[in-house]
Tab-separated table of C-alpha atoms and ligand atoms in Angstrom:
chain	number	residue	atom	x	y	z
A	24	MET	CA	114.724	77.909	100.347
A	25	ARG	CA	116.339	77.015	103.744
A	26	ALA	CA	119.933	77.348	104.171
A	27	VAL	CA	122.063	77.381	107.325
A	28	LEU	CA	125.145	80.287	107.305
A	29	LEU	CA	128.168	78.389	108.938
A	30	GLY	CA	131.913	79.446	110.208
A	31	PRO	CA	133.878	80.332	112.654
A	32	PRO	CA	133.197	83.298	114.868
A	33	GLY	CA	134.106	87.025	112.545
A	34	ALA	CA	133.853	85.180	109.642
A	35	GLY	CA	131.327	87.916	108.194
A	36	LYS	CA	127.727	85.401	109.097
A	37	GLY	CA	126.385	88.288	110.000
A	38	THR	CA	126.655	90.108	107.145
A	39	GLN	CA	125.807	88.138	104.781
A	40	ALA	CA	122.633	86.856	105.929
A	41	GLU	CA	121.987	90.390	105.853
A	42	LEU	CA	123.253	90.638	101.964
A	43	ILE	CA	121.405	87.874	101.246
A	44	ARG	CA	117.973	88.678	103.087
A	45	ASP	CA	118.072	91.871	101.067
A	46	ARG	CA	119.214	90.155	97.959
A	47	LEU	CA	116.698	86.997	98.048
A	48	SER	CA	114.012	88.135	100.546
A	49	VAL	CA	114.105	85.574	102.841
A	50	PRO	CA	113.838	86.205	106.477
A	51	HIS	CA	117.112	86.130	107.996
A	52	ILE	CA	116.789	83.914	111.591
A	53	SER	CA	120.081	84.816	113.874
A	54	THR	CA	120.487	83.371	117.792
A	55	GLY	CA	123.445	85.407	118.479
A	56	GLU	CA	121.051	88.756	118.156
A	57	LEU	CA	117.834	87.465	119.042
A	58	LEU	CA	120.164	86.815	122.275
A	59	ARG	CA	121.809	89.538	122.817
A	60	SER	CA	118.405	91.048	122.635
A	61	ALA	CA	117.094	89.539	124.877
A	62	VAL	CA	120.584	90.424	127.695
A	63	GLU	CA	119.381	93.903	126.579
A	64	GLU	CA	115.355	93.773	127.940
A	65	GLY	CA	116.490	91.913	130.779
A	66	SER	CA	114.014	89.138	130.454
A	67	ASP	CA	114.609	85.570	132.100
A	68	LEU	CA	116.239	84.252	128.933
A	69	GLY	CA	118.255	86.987	128.774
A	70	LEU	CA	119.439	86.713	132.469
A	71	GLN	CA	120.306	83.603	132.041
A	72	ALA	CA	122.378	83.299	129.135
A	73	LYS	CA	124.020	86.278	129.794
A	74	GLY	CA	127.290	84.640	131.565
A	75	TYR	CA	127.743	82.613	128.714
A	76	MET	CA	127.796	85.078	125.942
A	77	ASP	CA	130.000	87.359	128.325
A	78	ARG	CA	132.354	84.034	129.070
A	79	GLY	CA	132.356	82.492	124.895
A	80	GLU	CA	130.738	79.612	125.678
A	81	LEU	CA	127.510	78.346	124.028
A	82	VAL	CA	123.898	78.689	125.744
A	83	PRO	CA	122.359	75.692	126.533
A	84	ASP	CA	120.626	74.120	123.543
A	85	ASP	CA	117.132	74.553	125.632
A	86	LEU	CA	117.167	77.863	125.838
A	87	VAL	CA	118.356	78.202	122.174
A	88	VAL	CA	116.529	76.110	121.108
A	89	GLY	CA	113.591	77.089	122.736
A	90	LEU	CA	113.653	80.951	121.076
A	91	ILE	CA	113.823	79.407	117.772
A	92	ARG	CA	111.446	77.051	117.360
A	93	GLU	CA	108.705	79.210	117.161
A	94	ARG	CA	110.251	81.398	114.058
A	95	ILE	CA	111.683	77.754	112.524
A	96	ALA	CA	108.529	76.615	112.176
A	97	LYS	CA	107.080	79.417	111.091
A	98	ASN	CA	109.035	80.159	108.498
A	99	ALA	CA	109.950	76.758	107.425
A	100	GLU	CA	107.827	76.523	104.086
A	101	ARG	CA	108.532	80.038	103.209
A	102	GLY	CA	111.889	79.557	103.480
A	103	PHE	CA	114.549	80.803	105.573
A	104	LEU	CA	118.226	81.753	106.369
A	105	LEU	CA	119.657	80.472	109.586
A	106	ASP	CA	122.984	82.442	111.389
A	107	GLY	CA	124.307	81.187	113.999
A	108	PHE	CA	122.319	78.177	114.473
A	109	PRO	CA	122.831	75.342	114.538
A	110	ARG	CA	125.922	75.542	117.010
A	111	ASN	CA	126.431	72.194	117.449
A	112	LEU	CA	125.873	68.790	116.512
A	113	ALA	CA	123.128	68.039	118.998
A	114	GLN	CA	121.021	71.187	117.054
A	115	GLY	CA	122.156	69.439	113.988
A	116	GLU	CA	120.261	66.991	115.023
A	117	THR	CA	117.073	69.030	116.382
A	118	LEU	CA	116.768	70.908	113.420
A	119	GLU	CA	116.973	68.431	111.094
A	120	LYS	CA	113.884	66.230	113.079
A	121	MET	CA	111.994	69.468	113.130
A	122	LEU	CA	111.938	70.342	109.719
A	123	GLU	CA	111.574	66.114	108.342
A	124	GLU	CA	108.136	66.204	111.459
A	125	ASN	CA	107.139	69.099	108.199
A	126	GLY	CA	107.978	66.865	105.110
A	127	LEU	CA	111.176	69.476	104.896
A	128	ARG	CA	114.893	69.758	104.985
A	129	LEU	CA	118.065	71.833	104.193
A	130	ASP	CA	118.780	72.927	100.830
A	131	HIS	CA	122.115	74.833	101.544
A	132	VAL	CA	124.547	74.729	104.158
A	133	VAL	CA	127.859	77.161	103.288
A	134	ASN	CA	130.853	77.175	105.616
A	135	LEU	CA	132.590	80.611	105.307
A	136	GLU	CA	136.142	79.829	105.212
A	137	VAL	CA	138.572	82.455	106.589
A	138	PRO	CA	141.680	82.487	108.805
A	139	GLU	CA	141.962	82.377	112.313
A	140	ALA	CA	144.442	85.499	112.307
A	141	GLU	CA	141.869	87.617	109.630
A	142	LEU	CA	139.010	86.230	111.841
A	143	VAL	CA	140.555	87.582	115.467
A	144	LYS	CA	141.661	90.735	113.006
A	145	ARG	CA	137.963	91.551	112.366
A	146	MET	CA	136.527	90.440	115.552
A	147	MET	CA	138.636	92.750	117.576
A	148	GLY	CA	137.568	95.704	114.788
A	149	ARG	CA	134.166	94.736	115.799
A	150	GLY	CA	133.940	96.607	119.810
A	151	ARG	CA	131.223	93.634	120.922
A	152	ALA	CA	130.752	93.691	124.216
A	153	ASP	CA	132.210	90.024	123.861
A	154	ASP	CA	135.150	90.844	121.126
A	155	ASN	CA	137.162	91.369	123.961
A	156	GLU	CA	140.878	88.599	123.146
A	157	GLU	CA	139.554	86.515	126.380
A	158	THR	CA	136.625	86.089	124.899
A	159	ILE	CA	137.549	85.858	121.598
A	160	ARG	CA	139.766	82.608	122.403
A	161	SER	CA	137.459	81.178	123.598
A	162	ARG	CA	134.898	81.277	121.056
A	163	LEU	CA	137.978	80.197	118.349
A	164	ALA	CA	137.993	76.962	120.945
A	165	VAL	CA	134.503	76.284	121.044
A	166	TYR	CA	134.122	76.733	117.375
A	167	HIS	CA	136.488	74.163	116.730
A	168	GLU	CA	135.318	71.745	119.213
A	169	GLU	CA	131.486	72.408	119.027
A	170	THR	CA	130.988	73.883	115.798
A	171	ALA	CA	133.523	72.175	113.274
A	172	PRO	CA	132.022	68.675	113.285
A	173	LEU	CA	128.936	70.031	111.501
A	174	CYS	CA	131.212	70.367	108.487
A	175	ASP	CA	130.780	66.522	108.008
A	176	PHE	CA	127.597	66.405	109.034
A	177	TYR	CA	126.220	67.920	106.239
A	178	ARG	CA	128.709	67.210	103.977
A	179	GLN	CA	127.545	63.371	104.706
A	180	ARG	CA	123.753	65.078	103.584
A	181	SER	CA	125.171	66.702	100.130
A	182	VAL	CA	123.982	70.296	101.490
A	183	LEU	CA	127.521	71.473	102.407
A	184	ARG	CA	129.245	74.654	100.281
A	185	GLU	CA	132.197	75.562	101.102
A	186	ILE	CA	133.095	79.262	100.137
A	187	ASP	CA	136.194	81.766	100.136
A	188	GLY	CA	135.587	84.652	103.047
A	189	MET	CA	137.921	86.587	102.388
A	190	GLY	CA	136.977	89.722	100.127
A	191	THR	CA	135.096	92.593	100.108
A	192	PRO	CA	131.119	91.977	101.432
A	193	GLU	CA	130.420	92.321	98.352
A	194	GLU	CA	132.843	89.940	96.803
A	195	ILE	CA	131.679	87.264	99.132
A	196	SER	CA	128.272	87.321	98.777
A	197	ALA	CA	128.529	87.128	95.390
A	198	ARG	CA	129.886	83.546	95.691
A	199	VAL	CA	127.307	82.872	97.934
A	200	ILE	CA	125.020	83.719	96.064
A	201	ALA	CA	126.054	81.540	93.281
A	202	ALA	CA	126.170	78.559	95.650
A	203	VAL	CA	122.607	78.741	96.684
A	204	GLY	CA	121.060	80.658	94.060
B	321	AMP	P1	126.903	85.163	117.456
B	321	AMP	O1	126.882	86.421	117.216
B	321	AMP	O2	126.241	84.398	116.403
B	321	AMP	O3	128.828	85.201	117.596
B	321	AMP	O4	126.623	84.661	118.930
B	321	AMP	C1	127.052	85.461	120.255
B	321	AMP	C2	127.014	84.405	121.331
B	321	AMP	O5	125.774	83.816	121.281
B	321	AMP	C3	127.631	82.969	121.126
B	321	AMP	O6	129.244	83.418	121.543
B	321	AMP	C4	127.397	82.016	122.059
B	321	AMP	O7	127.764	82.312	123.536
B	321	AMP	C5	125.512	82.821	122.376
B	321	AMP	N1	125.024	81.942	120.798
B	321	AMP	C6	124.564	82.006	120.102
B	321	AMP	N2	123.695	81.427	118.367
B	321	AMP	C7	123.942	79.858	120.095
B	321	AMP	C8	123.652	78.890	120.240
B	321	AMP	N3	123.173	78.217	118.325
B	321	AMP	N4	123.652	77.912	120.822
B	321	AMP	C9	124.192	78.552	121.755
B	321	AMP	N5	124.391	79.434	122.162
B	321	AMP	C10	124.828	80.774	121.104
């Protein structure tokens, strides 16, 4: 299974990715986690990415693509679950090209739908470094401007599955697994 978890910040992509990875034993690739580890390690990439992340902006495409290209290539045959990538149309097109080169395509793109008030509540309760009010506001704006257009992109390719993202993590993962399983 090659799948993408889409959805606004705070929708529960990371939580769902872990639950699905455990259930379907498919590798989970999270660009947000990879970037946070790079920042912690103080690598060149981490130093370059940190400012964007602190401001709630997208890290430039070439950095993010460089970070996951090999991980995707390595798991392309076996399958993967992407969480946090793609985040804009250019990344969506890059991913499509990478898979096409190997004669592959995505099976499912799951869009977790959660009302904005609930997203803010969840992020405020999470306490991550970039979960302050100002950064949350800019991440939501970036989502609407850059990431949401991917819904149409994937709808046109008939792989979009819209899932109600309200409820307990287990309730939501049952819906996701029913949609992709
Ligand atoms: P996340 O853990 O997915 O919420 O990502 C946290 C932060 O990492 C985002 O606010 C961005 O600054 C950055 N980030 C994660 N994934 C991407 C991506 N695919 N493209 C650009 N920036 C990203």
